[in-house]
């Protein structure tokens, strides 16, 4: 920034520093080399980044550093990077334990929107009723439900044999967890 000011003002960087000092404006100093490594441990970063699925910008915000600093440590310590097919876990910052099924679903595309659609669907007797409330097609809901169930590894809402829609036992536990997590996210945003 000082370089840009000097260039715009047509003066040297020393002149800019002196002017900032005279004005009582503190110049931000660089952190010493290795500062971040002394601040956090490899075990902590492994827990937060690959296991919880937090993004590097999210971790960086918490630590008050840039995301590139976090990624430098990830690479230096040989911590596995997020696969390109996985998405950041939106629940990681909630500091709550996720079931294995929810952890898997949380790393998929648009998981928050899809979980919201799933919780709305669970309150209706037909996919069409839920689709009408959400202003989407029933085929969209059916597709989203199928993807979530494939990722979770079990049927959540039985749509094949029964009318009205029937929530399975595993599905009830999953939906309860989803509603709890979505509520925590909403409260955090408020």
mmCIF file of C-alpha atoms in Angstrom:
data_model
loop_
_atom_site.group_PDB
_atom_site.id
_atom_site.type_symbol
_atom_site.label_atom_id
_atom_site.label_comp_id
_atom_site.label_asym_id
_atom_site.label_seq_id
_atom_site.Cartn_x
_atom_site.Cartn_y
_atom_site.Cartn_z
ATOM 1 C CA UNK A 1 0.000 0.000 0.000
ATOM 2 C CA UNK A 2 2.872 2.357 0.824
ATOM 3 C CA UNK A 3 4.339 1.701 -2.620
ATOM 4 C CA UNK A 4 1.043 2.701 -4.237
ATOM 5 C CA UNK A 5 0.819 5.887 -2.177
ATOM 6 C CA UNK A 6 4.406 6.797 -3.069
ATOM 7 C CA UNK A 7 3.733 6.175 -6.747
ATOM 8 C CA UNK A 8 0.541 8.260 -6.730
ATOM 9 C CA UNK A 9 2.199 11.094 -4.793
ATOM 10 C CA UNK A 10 5.367 10.960 -6.856
ATOM 11 C CA UNK A 11 7.644 10.583 -3.844
ATOM 12 C CA UNK A 12 9.755 7.925 -2.147
ATOM 13 C CA UNK A 13 8.477 5.234 0.193
ATOM 14 C CA UNK A 14 10.568 6.773 2.999
ATOM 15 C CA UNK A 15 8.683 10.057 2.541
ATOM 16 C CA UNK A 16 5.365 8.181 2.801
ATOM 17 C CA UNK A 17 6.543 6.369 5.963
ATOM 18 C CA UNK A 18 7.693 9.635 7.519
ATOM 19 C CA UNK A 19 4.353 11.325 6.709
ATOM 20 C CA UNK A 20 2.404 8.413 8.193
ATOM 21 C CA UNK A 21 4.584 8.517 11.314
ATOM 22 C CA UNK A 22 4.095 12.295 11.713
ATOM 23 C CA UNK A 23 0.327 11.847 11.316
ATOM 24 C CA UNK A 24 0.348 9.187 14.042
ATOM 25 C CA UNK A 25 -0.828 6.471 11.666
ATOM 26 C CA UNK A 26 0.584 3.152 12.687
ATOM 27 C CA UNK A 27 2.231 1.105 9.955
ATOM 28 C CA UNK A 28 1.252 -2.527 10.014
ATOM 29 C CA UNK A 29 4.319 -4.681 10.352
ATOM 30 C CA UNK A 30 4.748 -8.108 8.863
ATOM 31 C CA UNK A 31 4.467 -11.054 11.157
ATOM 32 C CA UNK A 32 7.764 -12.794 11.778
ATOM 33 C CA UNK A 33 8.508 -15.872 9.671
ATOM 34 C CA UNK A 34 6.991 -18.959 11.297
ATOM 35 C CA UNK A 35 4.454 -16.966 13.350
ATOM 36 C CA UNK A 36 1.487 -19.059 12.221
ATOM 37 C CA UNK A 37 3.346 -22.317 12.879
ATOM 38 C CA UNK A 38 3.925 -21.196 16.467
ATOM 39 C CA UNK A 39 0.278 -20.163 16.837
ATOM 40 C CA UNK A 40 -1.395 -23.402 15.753
ATOM 41 C CA UNK A 41 -0.423 -27.049 15.743
ATOM 42 C CA UNK A 42 -0.469 -29.523 12.906
ATOM 43 C CA UNK A 43 -3.029 -31.615 14.846
ATOM 44 C CA UNK A 44 -5.370 -28.605 15.154
ATOM 45 C CA UNK A 45 -5.093 -27.766 11.451
ATOM 46 C CA UNK A 46 -5.696 -31.419 10.489
ATOM 47 C CA UNK A 47 -8.818 -31.457 12.658
ATOM 48 C CA UNK A 48 -10.209 -28.206 11.258
ATOM 49 C CA UNK A 49 -9.300 -28.511 7.567
ATOM 50 C CA UNK A 50 -9.663 -32.096 6.318
ATOM 51 C CA UNK A 51 -11.644 -33.669 9.172
ATOM 52 C CA UNK A 52 -14.195 -30.950 9.891
ATOM 53 C CA UNK A 53 -14.083 -29.774 6.278
ATOM 54 C CA UNK A 54 -13.568 -26.077 7.009
ATOM 55 C CA UNK A 55 -12.354 -23.877 4.176
ATOM 56 C CA UNK A 56 -8.983 -22.136 4.262
ATOM 57 C CA UNK A 57 -10.657 -18.660 4.175
ATOM 58 C CA UNK A 58 -12.813 -19.637 7.178
ATOM 59 C CA UNK A 59 -9.782 -20.814 9.168
ATOM 60 C CA UNK A 60 -7.795 -17.747 8.072
ATOM 61 C CA UNK A 61 -10.551 -15.393 9.305
ATOM 62 C CA UNK A 62 -10.476 -17.077 12.702
ATOM 63 C CA UNK A 63 -6.684 -16.729 12.923
ATOM 64 C CA UNK A 64 -6.503 -13.214 11.478
ATOM 65 C CA UNK A 65 -4.282 -14.240 8.562
ATOM 66 C CA UNK A 66 -4.699 -14.714 4.817
ATOM 67 C CA UNK A 67 -5.977 -17.951 3.303
ATOM 68 C CA UNK A 68 -2.673 -18.379 1.460
ATOM 69 C CA UNK A 69 -0.874 -18.524 4.815
ATOM 70 C CA UNK A 70 -3.164 -21.357 5.888
ATOM 71 C CA UNK A 71 -2.665 -23.211 2.609
ATOM 72 C CA UNK A 72 1.113 -22.825 2.898
ATOM 73 C CA UNK A 73 0.962 -24.712 6.202
ATOM 74 C CA UNK A 74 -1.397 -27.322 4.755
ATOM 75 C CA UNK A 75 1.143 -27.971 2.003
ATOM 76 C CA UNK A 76 4.197 -27.735 4.269
ATOM 77 C CA UNK A 77 2.771 -30.220 6.762
ATOM 78 C CA UNK A 78 1.551 -32.562 4.017
ATOM 79 C CA UNK A 79 -2.077 -32.323 5.104
ATOM 80 C CA UNK A 80 -4.377 -33.708 2.383
ATOM 81 C CA UNK A 81 -6.140 -30.952 0.459
ATOM 82 C CA UNK A 82 -9.873 -31.040 -0.105
ATOM 83 C CA UNK A 83 -10.676 -33.118 -3.186
ATOM 84 C CA UNK A 84 -12.033 -30.956 -5.998
ATOM 85 C CA UNK A 85 -15.261 -32.977 -5.936
ATOM 86 C CA UNK A 86 -15.865 -32.128 -2.274
ATOM 87 C CA UNK A 87 -17.351 -28.902 -1.049
ATOM 88 C CA UNK A 88 -16.659 -27.055 2.181
ATOM 89 C CA UNK A 89 -18.670 -28.245 5.162
ATOM 90 C CA UNK A 90 -21.022 -25.349 6.065
ATOM 91 C CA UNK A 91 -21.502 -26.765 9.573
ATOM 92 C CA UNK A 92 -17.795 -26.984 10.467
ATOM 93 C CA UNK A 93 -17.731 -23.659 12.306
ATOM 94 C CA UNK A 94 -20.679 -24.675 14.509
ATOM 95 C CA UNK A 95 -18.361 -26.835 16.621
ATOM 96 C CA UNK A 96 -20.853 -29.689 16.845
ATOM 97 C CA UNK A 97 -20.309 -33.363 16.125
ATOM 98 C CA UNK A 98 -21.922 -34.600 12.910
ATOM 99 C CA UNK A 99 -23.179 -38.104 12.300
ATOM 100 C CA UNK A 100 -21.239 -39.952 9.581
ATOM 101 C CA UNK A 101 -24.205 -39.588 7.215
ATOM 102 C CA UNK A 102 -24.513 -35.840 7.847
ATOM 103 C CA UNK A 103 -20.760 -35.381 7.505
ATOM 104 C CA UNK A 104 -20.901 -37.030 4.069
ATOM 105 C CA UNK A 105 -23.919 -34.956 2.975
ATOM 106 C CA UNK A 106 -22.364 -31.734 4.308
ATOM 107 C CA UNK A 107 -19.512 -32.056 1.797
ATOM 108 C CA UNK A 108 -21.821 -32.063 -1.245
ATOM 109 C CA UNK A 109 -22.883 -29.240 -3.547
ATOM 110 C CA UNK A 110 -25.724 -26.994 -2.291
ATOM 111 C CA UNK A 111 -26.172 -29.112 0.822
ATOM 112 C CA UNK A 112 -27.797 -26.363 2.914
ATOM 113 C CA UNK A 113 -30.433 -25.619 0.266
ATOM 114 C CA UNK A 114 -31.057 -29.324 -0.288
ATOM 115 C CA UNK A 115 -31.378 -30.001 3.442
ATOM 116 C CA UNK A 116 -33.865 -27.120 3.717
ATOM 117 C CA UNK A 117 -35.865 -28.650 0.853
ATOM 118 C CA UNK A 118 -35.687 -32.043 2.560
ATOM 119 C CA UNK A 119 -37.036 -30.695 5.853
ATOM 120 C CA UNK A 120 -39.919 -28.983 4.036
ATOM 121 C CA UNK A 121 -40.631 -32.182 2.080
ATOM 122 C CA UNK A 122 -40.814 -34.157 5.329
ATOM 123 C CA UNK A 123 -43.811 -32.055 6.443
ATOM 124 C CA UNK A 124 -45.901 -32.910 3.378
ATOM 125 C CA UNK A 125 -47.840 -35.954 2.280
ATOM 126 C CA UNK A 126 -46.722 -35.745 -1.370
ATOM 127 C CA UNK A 127 -43.698 -34.489 -3.259
ATOM 128 C CA UNK A 128 -46.003 -32.275 -5.312
ATOM 129 C CA UNK A 129 -47.290 -30.481 -2.178
ATOM 130 C CA UNK A 130 -43.717 -29.842 -1.025
ATOM 131 C CA UNK A 131 -42.682 -28.745 -4.521
ATOM 132 C CA UNK A 132 -45.567 -26.265 -4.638
ATOM 133 C CA UNK A 133 -44.493 -24.734 -1.313
ATOM 134 C CA UNK A 134 -40.879 -24.463 -2.460
ATOM 135 C CA UNK A 135 -41.743 -23.271 -5.993
ATOM 136 C CA UNK A 136 -39.735 -26.077 -7.603
ATOM 137 C CA UNK A 137 -40.774 -29.105 -9.637
ATOM 138 C CA UNK A 138 -41.480 -32.413 -7.910
ATOM 139 C CA UNK A 139 -38.803 -34.010 -10.102
ATOM 140 C CA UNK A 140 -36.235 -31.575 -8.654
ATOM 141 C CA UNK A 141 -37.189 -32.636 -5.136
ATOM 142 C CA UNK A 142 -37.105 -36.304 -6.101
ATOM 143 C CA UNK A 143 -33.616 -35.856 -7.584
ATOM 144 C CA UNK A 144 -32.355 -33.980 -4.501
ATOM 145 C CA UNK A 145 -33.808 -36.604 -2.157
ATOM 146 C CA UNK A 146 -32.211 -39.411 -4.167
ATOM 147 C CA UNK A 147 -28.775 -37.691 -4.106
ATOM 148 C CA UNK A 148 -28.969 -37.072 -0.342
ATOM 149 C CA UNK A 149 -30.061 -40.663 0.325
ATOM 150 C CA UNK A 150 -27.261 -42.057 -1.860
ATOM 151 C CA UNK A 151 -24.712 -39.963 0.011
ATOM 152 C CA UNK A 152 -26.175 -40.734 3.455
ATOM 153 C CA UNK A 153 -26.379 -44.435 2.655
ATOM 154 C CA UNK A 154 -30.001 -45.015 3.622
ATOM 155 C CA UNK A 155 -33.593 -44.126 2.723
ATOM 156 C CA UNK A 156 -34.813 -40.978 4.470
ATOM 157 C CA UNK A 157 -38.303 -40.612 3.019
ATOM 158 C CA UNK A 158 -40.005 -43.581 1.404
ATOM 159 C CA UNK A 159 -41.662 -42.253 -1.743
ATOM 160 C CA UNK A 160 -42.051 -45.509 -3.662
ATOM 161 C CA UNK A 161 -44.554 -47.601 -1.792
ATOM 162 C CA UNK A 162 -46.527 -45.311 0.372
ATOM 163 C CA UNK A 163 -48.779 -42.413 0.078
ATOM 164 C CA UNK A 164 -48.532 -40.229 2.063
ATOM 165 C CA UNK A 165 -44.732 -39.897 2.154
ATOM 166 C CA UNK A 166 -43.246 -41.932 4.998
ATOM 167 C CA UNK A 167 -40.162 -40.961 6.971
ATOM 168 C CA UNK A 168 -37.978 -43.954 7.880
ATOM 169 C CA UNK A 169 -36.488 -44.449 11.344
ATOM 170 C CA UNK A 170 -32.996 -43.525 10.090
ATOM 171 C CA UNK A 171 -34.591 -40.685 8.169
ATOM 172 C CA UNK A 172 -36.176 -39.256 11.330
ATOM 173 C CA UNK A 173 -32.788 -39.126 13.091
ATOM 174 C CA UNK A 174 -31.206 -37.546 10.016
ATOM 175 C CA UNK A 175 -33.993 -34.955 9.664
ATOM 176 C CA UNK A 176 -33.787 -34.074 13.368
ATOM 177 C CA UNK A 177 -30.052 -33.506 12.990
ATOM 178 C CA UNK A 178 -30.592 -31.461 9.811
ATOM 179 C CA UNK A 179 -33.215 -29.239 11.468
ATOM 180 C CA UNK A 180 -30.939 -28.707 14.477
ATOM 181 C CA UNK A 181 -27.962 -27.756 12.280
ATOM 182 C CA UNK A 182 -30.022 -25.446 10.063
ATOM 183 C CA UNK A 183 -31.405 -23.749 13.171
ATOM 184 C CA UNK A 184 -27.865 -23.203 14.498
ATOM 185 C CA UNK A 185 -26.813 -21.740 11.139
ATOM 186 C CA UNK A 186 -29.839 -19.428 11.058
ATOM 187 C CA UNK A 187 -29.233 -18.248 14.640
ATOM 188 C CA UNK A 188 -25.582 -17.569 13.872
ATOM 189 C CA UNK A 189 -26.542 -15.485 10.814
ATOM 190 C CA UNK A 190 -29.076 -13.413 12.787
#
